[in-house]
PDB file of C-alpha atoms in Angstrom:
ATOM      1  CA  UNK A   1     -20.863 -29.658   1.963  1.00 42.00           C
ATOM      2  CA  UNK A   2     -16.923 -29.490   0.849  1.00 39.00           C
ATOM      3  CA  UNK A   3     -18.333 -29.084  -2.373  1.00 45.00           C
ATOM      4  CA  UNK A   4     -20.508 -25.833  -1.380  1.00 38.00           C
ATOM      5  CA  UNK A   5     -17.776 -24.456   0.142  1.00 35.00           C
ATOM      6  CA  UNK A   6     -15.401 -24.444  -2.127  1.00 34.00           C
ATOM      7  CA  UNK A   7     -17.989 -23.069  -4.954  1.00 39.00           C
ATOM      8  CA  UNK A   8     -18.696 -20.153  -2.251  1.00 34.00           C
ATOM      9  CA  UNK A   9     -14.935 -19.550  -1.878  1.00 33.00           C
ATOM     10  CA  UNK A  10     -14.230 -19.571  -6.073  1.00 34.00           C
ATOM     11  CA  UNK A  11     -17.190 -17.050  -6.205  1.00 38.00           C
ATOM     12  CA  UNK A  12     -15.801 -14.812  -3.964  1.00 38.00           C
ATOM     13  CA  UNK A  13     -12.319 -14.894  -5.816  1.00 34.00           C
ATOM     14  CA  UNK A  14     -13.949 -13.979  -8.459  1.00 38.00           C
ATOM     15  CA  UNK A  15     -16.118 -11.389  -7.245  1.00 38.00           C
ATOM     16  CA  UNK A  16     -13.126  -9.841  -6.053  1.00 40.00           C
ATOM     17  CA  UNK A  17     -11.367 -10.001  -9.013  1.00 42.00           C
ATOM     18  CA  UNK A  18     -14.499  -8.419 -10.917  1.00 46.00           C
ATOM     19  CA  UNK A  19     -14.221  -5.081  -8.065  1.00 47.00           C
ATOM     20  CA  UNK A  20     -11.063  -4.961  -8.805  1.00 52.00           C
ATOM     21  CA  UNK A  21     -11.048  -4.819 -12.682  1.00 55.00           C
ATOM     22  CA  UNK A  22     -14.117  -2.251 -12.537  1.00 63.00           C
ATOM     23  CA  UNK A  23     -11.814  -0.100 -10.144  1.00 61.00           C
ATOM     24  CA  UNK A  24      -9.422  -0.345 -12.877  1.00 57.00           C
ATOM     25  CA  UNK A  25     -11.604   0.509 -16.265  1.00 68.00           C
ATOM     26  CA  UNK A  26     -13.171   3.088 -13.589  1.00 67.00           C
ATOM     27  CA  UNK A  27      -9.636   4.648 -13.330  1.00 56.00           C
ATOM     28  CA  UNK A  28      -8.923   4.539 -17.132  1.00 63.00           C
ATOM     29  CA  UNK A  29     -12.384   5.842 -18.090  1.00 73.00           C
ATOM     30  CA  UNK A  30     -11.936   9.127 -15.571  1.00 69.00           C
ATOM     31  CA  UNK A  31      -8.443   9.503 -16.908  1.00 64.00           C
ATOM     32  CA  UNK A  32      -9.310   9.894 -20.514  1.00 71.00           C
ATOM     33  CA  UNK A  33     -12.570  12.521 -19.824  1.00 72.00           C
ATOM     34  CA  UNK A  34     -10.511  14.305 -17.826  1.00 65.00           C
ATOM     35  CA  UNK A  35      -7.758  14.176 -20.674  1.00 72.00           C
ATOM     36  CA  UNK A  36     -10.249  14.733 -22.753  1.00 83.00           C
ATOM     37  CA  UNK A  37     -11.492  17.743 -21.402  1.00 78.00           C
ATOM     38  CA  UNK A  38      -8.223  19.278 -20.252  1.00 76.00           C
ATOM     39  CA  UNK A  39      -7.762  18.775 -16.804  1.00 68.00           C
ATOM     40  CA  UNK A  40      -4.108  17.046 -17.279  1.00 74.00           C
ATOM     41  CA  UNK A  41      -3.795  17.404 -13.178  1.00 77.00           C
ATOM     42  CA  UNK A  42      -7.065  15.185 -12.820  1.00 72.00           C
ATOM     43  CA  UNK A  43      -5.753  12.854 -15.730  1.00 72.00           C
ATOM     44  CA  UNK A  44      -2.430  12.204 -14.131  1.00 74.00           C
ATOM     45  CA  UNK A  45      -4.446  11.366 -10.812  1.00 73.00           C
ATOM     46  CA  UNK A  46      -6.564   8.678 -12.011  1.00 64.00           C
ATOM     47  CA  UNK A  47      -3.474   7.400 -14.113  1.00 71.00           C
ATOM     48  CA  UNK A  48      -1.776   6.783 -11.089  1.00 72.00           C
ATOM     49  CA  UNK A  49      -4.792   4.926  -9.651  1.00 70.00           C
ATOM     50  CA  UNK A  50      -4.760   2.848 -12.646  1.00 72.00           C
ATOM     51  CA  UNK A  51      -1.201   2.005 -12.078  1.00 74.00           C
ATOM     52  CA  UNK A  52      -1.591   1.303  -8.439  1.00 75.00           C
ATOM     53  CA  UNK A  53      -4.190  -0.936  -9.454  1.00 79.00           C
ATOM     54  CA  UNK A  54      -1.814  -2.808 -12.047  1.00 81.00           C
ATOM     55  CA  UNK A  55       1.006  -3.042  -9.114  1.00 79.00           C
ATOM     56  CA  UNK A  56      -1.022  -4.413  -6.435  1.00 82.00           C
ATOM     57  CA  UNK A  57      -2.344  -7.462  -8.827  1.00 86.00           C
ATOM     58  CA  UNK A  58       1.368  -7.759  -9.548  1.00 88.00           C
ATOM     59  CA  UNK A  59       1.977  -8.265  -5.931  1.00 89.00           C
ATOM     60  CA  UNK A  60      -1.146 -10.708  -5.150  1.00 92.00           C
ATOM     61  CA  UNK A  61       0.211 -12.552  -8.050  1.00 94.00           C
ATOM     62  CA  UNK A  62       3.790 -12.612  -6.458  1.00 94.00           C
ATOM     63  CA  UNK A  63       2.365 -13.451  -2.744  1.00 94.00           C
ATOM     64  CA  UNK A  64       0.964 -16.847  -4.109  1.00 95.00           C
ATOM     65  CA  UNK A  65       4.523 -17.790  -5.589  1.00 95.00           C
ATOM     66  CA  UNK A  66       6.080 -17.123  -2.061  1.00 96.00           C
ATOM     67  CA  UNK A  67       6.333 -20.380  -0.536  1.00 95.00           C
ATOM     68  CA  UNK A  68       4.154 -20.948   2.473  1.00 94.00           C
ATOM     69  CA  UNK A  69       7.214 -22.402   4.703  1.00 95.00           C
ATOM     70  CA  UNK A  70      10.749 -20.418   4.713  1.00 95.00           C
ATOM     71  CA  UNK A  71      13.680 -22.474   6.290  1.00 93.00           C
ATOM     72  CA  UNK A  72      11.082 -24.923   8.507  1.00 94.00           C
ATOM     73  CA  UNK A  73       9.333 -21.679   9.624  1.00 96.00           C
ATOM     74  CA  UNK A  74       5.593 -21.462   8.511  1.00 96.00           C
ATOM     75  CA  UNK A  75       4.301 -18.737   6.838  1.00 96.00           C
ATOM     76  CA  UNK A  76       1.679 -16.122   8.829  1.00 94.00           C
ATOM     77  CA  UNK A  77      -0.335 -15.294   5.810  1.00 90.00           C
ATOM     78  CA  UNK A  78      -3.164 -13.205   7.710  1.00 93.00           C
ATOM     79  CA  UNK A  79      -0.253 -10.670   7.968  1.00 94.00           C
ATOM     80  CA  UNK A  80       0.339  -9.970   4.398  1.00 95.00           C
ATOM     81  CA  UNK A  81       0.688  -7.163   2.699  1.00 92.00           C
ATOM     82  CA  UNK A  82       0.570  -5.258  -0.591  1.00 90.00           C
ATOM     83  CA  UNK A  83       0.119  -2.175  -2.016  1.00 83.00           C
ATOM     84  CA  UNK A  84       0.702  -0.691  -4.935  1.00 69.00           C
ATOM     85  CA  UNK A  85       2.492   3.092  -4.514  1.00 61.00           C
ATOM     86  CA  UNK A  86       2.675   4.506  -8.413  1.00 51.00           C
ATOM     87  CA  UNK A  87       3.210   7.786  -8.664  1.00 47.00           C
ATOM     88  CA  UNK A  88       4.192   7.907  -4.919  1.00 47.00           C
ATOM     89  CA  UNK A  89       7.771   9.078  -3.827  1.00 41.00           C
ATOM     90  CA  UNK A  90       8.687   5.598  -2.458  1.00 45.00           C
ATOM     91  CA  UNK A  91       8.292   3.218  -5.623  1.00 53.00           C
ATOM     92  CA  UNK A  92       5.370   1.431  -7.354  1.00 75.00           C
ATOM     93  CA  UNK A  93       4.747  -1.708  -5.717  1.00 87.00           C
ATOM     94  CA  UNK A  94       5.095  -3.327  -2.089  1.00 90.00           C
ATOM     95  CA  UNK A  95       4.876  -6.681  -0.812  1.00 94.00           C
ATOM     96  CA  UNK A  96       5.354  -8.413   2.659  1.00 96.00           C
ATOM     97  CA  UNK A  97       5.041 -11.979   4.041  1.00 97.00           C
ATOM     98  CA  UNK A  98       6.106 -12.574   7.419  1.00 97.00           C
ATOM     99  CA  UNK A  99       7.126 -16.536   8.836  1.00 97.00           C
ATOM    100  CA  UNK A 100       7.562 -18.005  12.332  1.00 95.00           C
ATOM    101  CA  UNK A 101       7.087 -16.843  15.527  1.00 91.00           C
ATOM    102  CA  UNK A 102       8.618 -14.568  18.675  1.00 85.00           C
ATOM    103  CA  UNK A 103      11.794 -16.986  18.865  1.00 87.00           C
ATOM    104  CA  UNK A 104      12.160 -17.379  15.459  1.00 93.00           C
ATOM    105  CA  UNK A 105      11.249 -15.317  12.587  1.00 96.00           C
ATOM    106  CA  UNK A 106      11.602 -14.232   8.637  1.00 97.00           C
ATOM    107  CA  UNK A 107      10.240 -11.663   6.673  1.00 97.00           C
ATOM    108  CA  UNK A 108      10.521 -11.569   2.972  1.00 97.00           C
ATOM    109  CA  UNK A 109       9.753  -7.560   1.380  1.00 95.00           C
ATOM    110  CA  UNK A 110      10.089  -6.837  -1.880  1.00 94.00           C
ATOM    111  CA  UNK A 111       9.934  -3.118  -3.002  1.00 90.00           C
ATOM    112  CA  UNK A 112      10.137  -1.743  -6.319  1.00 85.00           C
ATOM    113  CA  UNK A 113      12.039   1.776  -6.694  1.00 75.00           C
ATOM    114  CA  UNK A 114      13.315   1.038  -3.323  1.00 70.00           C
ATOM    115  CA  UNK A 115      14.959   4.268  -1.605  1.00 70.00           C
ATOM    116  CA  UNK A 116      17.558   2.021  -0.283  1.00 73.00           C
ATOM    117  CA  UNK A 117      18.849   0.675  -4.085  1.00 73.00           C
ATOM    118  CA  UNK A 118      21.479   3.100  -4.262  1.00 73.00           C
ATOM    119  CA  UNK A 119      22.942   2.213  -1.510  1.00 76.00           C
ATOM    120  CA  UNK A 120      23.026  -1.008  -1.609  1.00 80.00           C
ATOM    121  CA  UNK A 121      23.893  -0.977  -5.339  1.00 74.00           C
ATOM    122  CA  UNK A 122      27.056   1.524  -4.794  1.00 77.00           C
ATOM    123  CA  UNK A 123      28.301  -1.216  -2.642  1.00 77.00           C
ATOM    124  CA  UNK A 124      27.869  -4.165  -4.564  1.00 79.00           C
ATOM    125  CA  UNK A 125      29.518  -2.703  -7.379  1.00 79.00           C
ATOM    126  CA  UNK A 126      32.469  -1.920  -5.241  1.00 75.00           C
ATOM    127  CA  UNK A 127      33.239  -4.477  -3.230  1.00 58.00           C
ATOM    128  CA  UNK A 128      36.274  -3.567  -2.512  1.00 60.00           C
ATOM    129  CA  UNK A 129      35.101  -1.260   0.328  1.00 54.00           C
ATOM    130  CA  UNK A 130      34.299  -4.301   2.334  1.00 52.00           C
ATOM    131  CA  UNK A 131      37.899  -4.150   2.910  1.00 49.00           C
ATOM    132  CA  UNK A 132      37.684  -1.764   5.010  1.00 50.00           C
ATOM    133  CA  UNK A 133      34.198  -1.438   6.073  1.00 59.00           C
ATOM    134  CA  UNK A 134      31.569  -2.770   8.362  1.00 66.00           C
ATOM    135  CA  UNK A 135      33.256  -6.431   9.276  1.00 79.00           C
ATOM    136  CA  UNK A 136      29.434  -7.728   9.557  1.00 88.00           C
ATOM    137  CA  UNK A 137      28.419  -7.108   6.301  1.00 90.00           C
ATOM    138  CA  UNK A 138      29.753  -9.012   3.040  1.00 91.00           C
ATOM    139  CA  UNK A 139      28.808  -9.559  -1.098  1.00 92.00           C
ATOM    140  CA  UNK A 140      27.192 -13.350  -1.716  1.00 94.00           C
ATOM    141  CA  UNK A 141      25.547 -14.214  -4.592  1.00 94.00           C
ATOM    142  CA  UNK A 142      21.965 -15.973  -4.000  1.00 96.00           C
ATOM    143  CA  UNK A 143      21.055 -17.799  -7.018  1.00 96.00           C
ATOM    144  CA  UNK A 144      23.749 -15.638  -9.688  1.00 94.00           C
ATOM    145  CA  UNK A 145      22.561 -12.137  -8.178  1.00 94.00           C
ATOM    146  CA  UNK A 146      24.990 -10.547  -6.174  1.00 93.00           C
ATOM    147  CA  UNK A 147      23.389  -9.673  -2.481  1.00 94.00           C
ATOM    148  CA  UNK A 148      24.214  -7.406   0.438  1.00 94.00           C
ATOM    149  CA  UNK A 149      24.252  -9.678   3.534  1.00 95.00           C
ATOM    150  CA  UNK A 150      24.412  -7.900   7.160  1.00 94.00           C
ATOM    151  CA  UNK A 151      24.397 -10.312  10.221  1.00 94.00           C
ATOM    152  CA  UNK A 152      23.003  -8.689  13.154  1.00 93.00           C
ATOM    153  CA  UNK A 153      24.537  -9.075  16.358  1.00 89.00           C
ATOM    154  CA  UNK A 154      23.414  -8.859  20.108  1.00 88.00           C
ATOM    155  CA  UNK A 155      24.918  -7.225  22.778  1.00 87.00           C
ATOM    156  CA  UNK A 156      27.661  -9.883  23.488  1.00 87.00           C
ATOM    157  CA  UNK A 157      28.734  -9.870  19.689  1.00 84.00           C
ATOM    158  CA  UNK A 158      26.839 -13.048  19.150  1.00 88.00           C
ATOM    159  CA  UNK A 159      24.921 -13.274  15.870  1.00 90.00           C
ATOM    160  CA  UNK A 160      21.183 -12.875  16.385  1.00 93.00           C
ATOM    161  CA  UNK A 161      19.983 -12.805  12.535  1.00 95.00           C
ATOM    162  CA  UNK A 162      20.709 -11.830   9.133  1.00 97.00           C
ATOM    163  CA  UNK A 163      19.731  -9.295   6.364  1.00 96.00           C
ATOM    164  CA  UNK A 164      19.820 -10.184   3.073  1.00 97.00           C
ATOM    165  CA  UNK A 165      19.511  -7.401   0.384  1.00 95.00           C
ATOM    166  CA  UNK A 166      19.103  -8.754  -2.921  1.00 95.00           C
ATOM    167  CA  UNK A 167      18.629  -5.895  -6.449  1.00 92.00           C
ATOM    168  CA  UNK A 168      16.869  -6.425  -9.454  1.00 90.00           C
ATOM    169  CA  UNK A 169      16.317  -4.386 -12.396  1.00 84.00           C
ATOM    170  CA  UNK A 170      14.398  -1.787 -10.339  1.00 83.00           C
ATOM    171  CA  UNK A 171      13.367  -3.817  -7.170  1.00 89.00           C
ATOM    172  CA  UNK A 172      15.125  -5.000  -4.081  1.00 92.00           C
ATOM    173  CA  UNK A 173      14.332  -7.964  -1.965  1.00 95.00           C
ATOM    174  CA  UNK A 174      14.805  -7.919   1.277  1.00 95.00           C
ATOM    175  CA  UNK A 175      15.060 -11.206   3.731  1.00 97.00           C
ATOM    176  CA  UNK A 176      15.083 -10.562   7.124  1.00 97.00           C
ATOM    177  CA  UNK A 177      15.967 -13.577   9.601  1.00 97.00           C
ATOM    178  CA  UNK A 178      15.645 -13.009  13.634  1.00 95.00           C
ATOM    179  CA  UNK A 179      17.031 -16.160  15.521  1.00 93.00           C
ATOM    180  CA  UNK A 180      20.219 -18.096  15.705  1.00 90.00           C
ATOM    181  CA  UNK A 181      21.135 -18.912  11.850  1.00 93.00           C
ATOM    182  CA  UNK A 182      24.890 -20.215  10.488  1.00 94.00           C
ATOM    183  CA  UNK A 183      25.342 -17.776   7.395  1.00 95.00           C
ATOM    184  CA  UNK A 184      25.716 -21.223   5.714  1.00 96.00           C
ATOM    185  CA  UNK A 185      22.228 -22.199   6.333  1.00 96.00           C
ATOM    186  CA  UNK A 186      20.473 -18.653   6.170  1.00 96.00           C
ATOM    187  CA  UNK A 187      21.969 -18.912   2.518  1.00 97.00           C
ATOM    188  CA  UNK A 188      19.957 -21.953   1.946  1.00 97.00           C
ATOM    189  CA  UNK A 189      17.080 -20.506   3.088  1.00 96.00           C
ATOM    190  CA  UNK A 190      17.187 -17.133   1.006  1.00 97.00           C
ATOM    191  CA  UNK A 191      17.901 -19.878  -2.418  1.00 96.00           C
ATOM    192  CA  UNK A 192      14.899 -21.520  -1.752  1.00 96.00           C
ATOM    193  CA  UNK A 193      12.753 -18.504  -2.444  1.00 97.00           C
ATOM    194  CA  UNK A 194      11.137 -18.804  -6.269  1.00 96.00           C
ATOM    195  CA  UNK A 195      13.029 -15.106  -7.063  1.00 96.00           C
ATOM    196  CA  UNK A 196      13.296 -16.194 -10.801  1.00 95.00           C
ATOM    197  CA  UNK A 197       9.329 -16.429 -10.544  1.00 95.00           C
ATOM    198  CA  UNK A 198       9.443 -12.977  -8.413  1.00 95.00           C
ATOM    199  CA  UNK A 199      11.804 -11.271 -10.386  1.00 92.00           C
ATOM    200  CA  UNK A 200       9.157 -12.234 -14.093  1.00 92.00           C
ATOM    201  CA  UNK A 201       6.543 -11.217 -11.935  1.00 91.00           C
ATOM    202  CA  UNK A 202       7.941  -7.803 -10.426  1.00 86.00           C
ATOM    203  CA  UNK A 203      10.026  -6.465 -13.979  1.00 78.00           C
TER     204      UNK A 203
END
């Protein structure tokens, strides 16, 4: 019976994988006739489509390198998410994975093109306005990338969770911890994440 199962579940992978790449060729095909014939506007559409295709296998492939338990908190995997946006205004590929529960929670987002780069980049490079900034937020480095980390505080000034923004190339990754954390051990948490594997994966 394990053995039927399993078959069942490998068939549906691979059905799915099948859609997928016919959705893809499907895209490709329309975009050259329509090249083909002229009609650059309906080209460029199904170009994008292709590409959105690409980005969301991208981001299926990253899911299954994101561990399945973050900091002792396990991971809520029917709440996962990607999508792939090329050709959109906000970037070319999404991804979510959410871990724990009400009292205690992560979420790990990774976004390429993210609106919020330039931001976050502009203060990286200059640390120096730390100085004189926001006393909450600081530059760490999580395994040799520098990272904007924000601790979140309630309404006594106690710290209620952390936000850890970490660029590459094009992409930022974004780890977002709700609960009582030391920065010490949220740091440990956010360099146990595979982001070498993400970062091949994402680039």
């Amino acid at each position: 019976m394990k053995n039927v199962f399993l078959c069942l579940i490998t068939i549906g992978l691979c059905m799915t994988m099948m859609a997928e790449a016919q959705e893809f060729d499907k895209s490709l095909a329309s975009a050259k006739s329509a090249y083909n014939s002229g009609d650059l506007e309906d080209a460029r559409f199904n170009l994008e489509n292709a590409l959105r295709e690409i980005d969301a296998a991208i981001g299926r492939e990253i899911l299954k390198v994101l561990p399945t338990s973050l900091g002792g908190l396990n991971s809520n995997s029917k709440n996962d998410q990607v999508t792939g946006m090329s050709g959109g205004l906000t970037g070319g590929l999404y991804v979510h994975r959410e871990y724990g529960n009400q009292n205690k929670s992560a979420t790990v987002d990774i976004i390429s093109d993210s609106p919020l780069m330039a931001g976050v980049n502009a203060i990286l490079s200059m640390p120096m306005i730390m100085n004189s900034g926001d006393s909450n937020q600081k530059v760490v480095k999580v395994q040799g990338y520098k990272s904007l980390l924000t601790r979140e505080v309630d309404e006594n000034n106690q710290t209620s969770g952390y936000q850890l923004q970490t660029p590459f190339g094009s992409s930022l990754l974004t780890l977002d911890y709700n609960g009582a954390i030391s920065e010490a051990d949220l740091l440990k948490v956010a360099n146990s994440l595979p982001l070498e594997k993400i970062i091949a994966l994402a680039q």
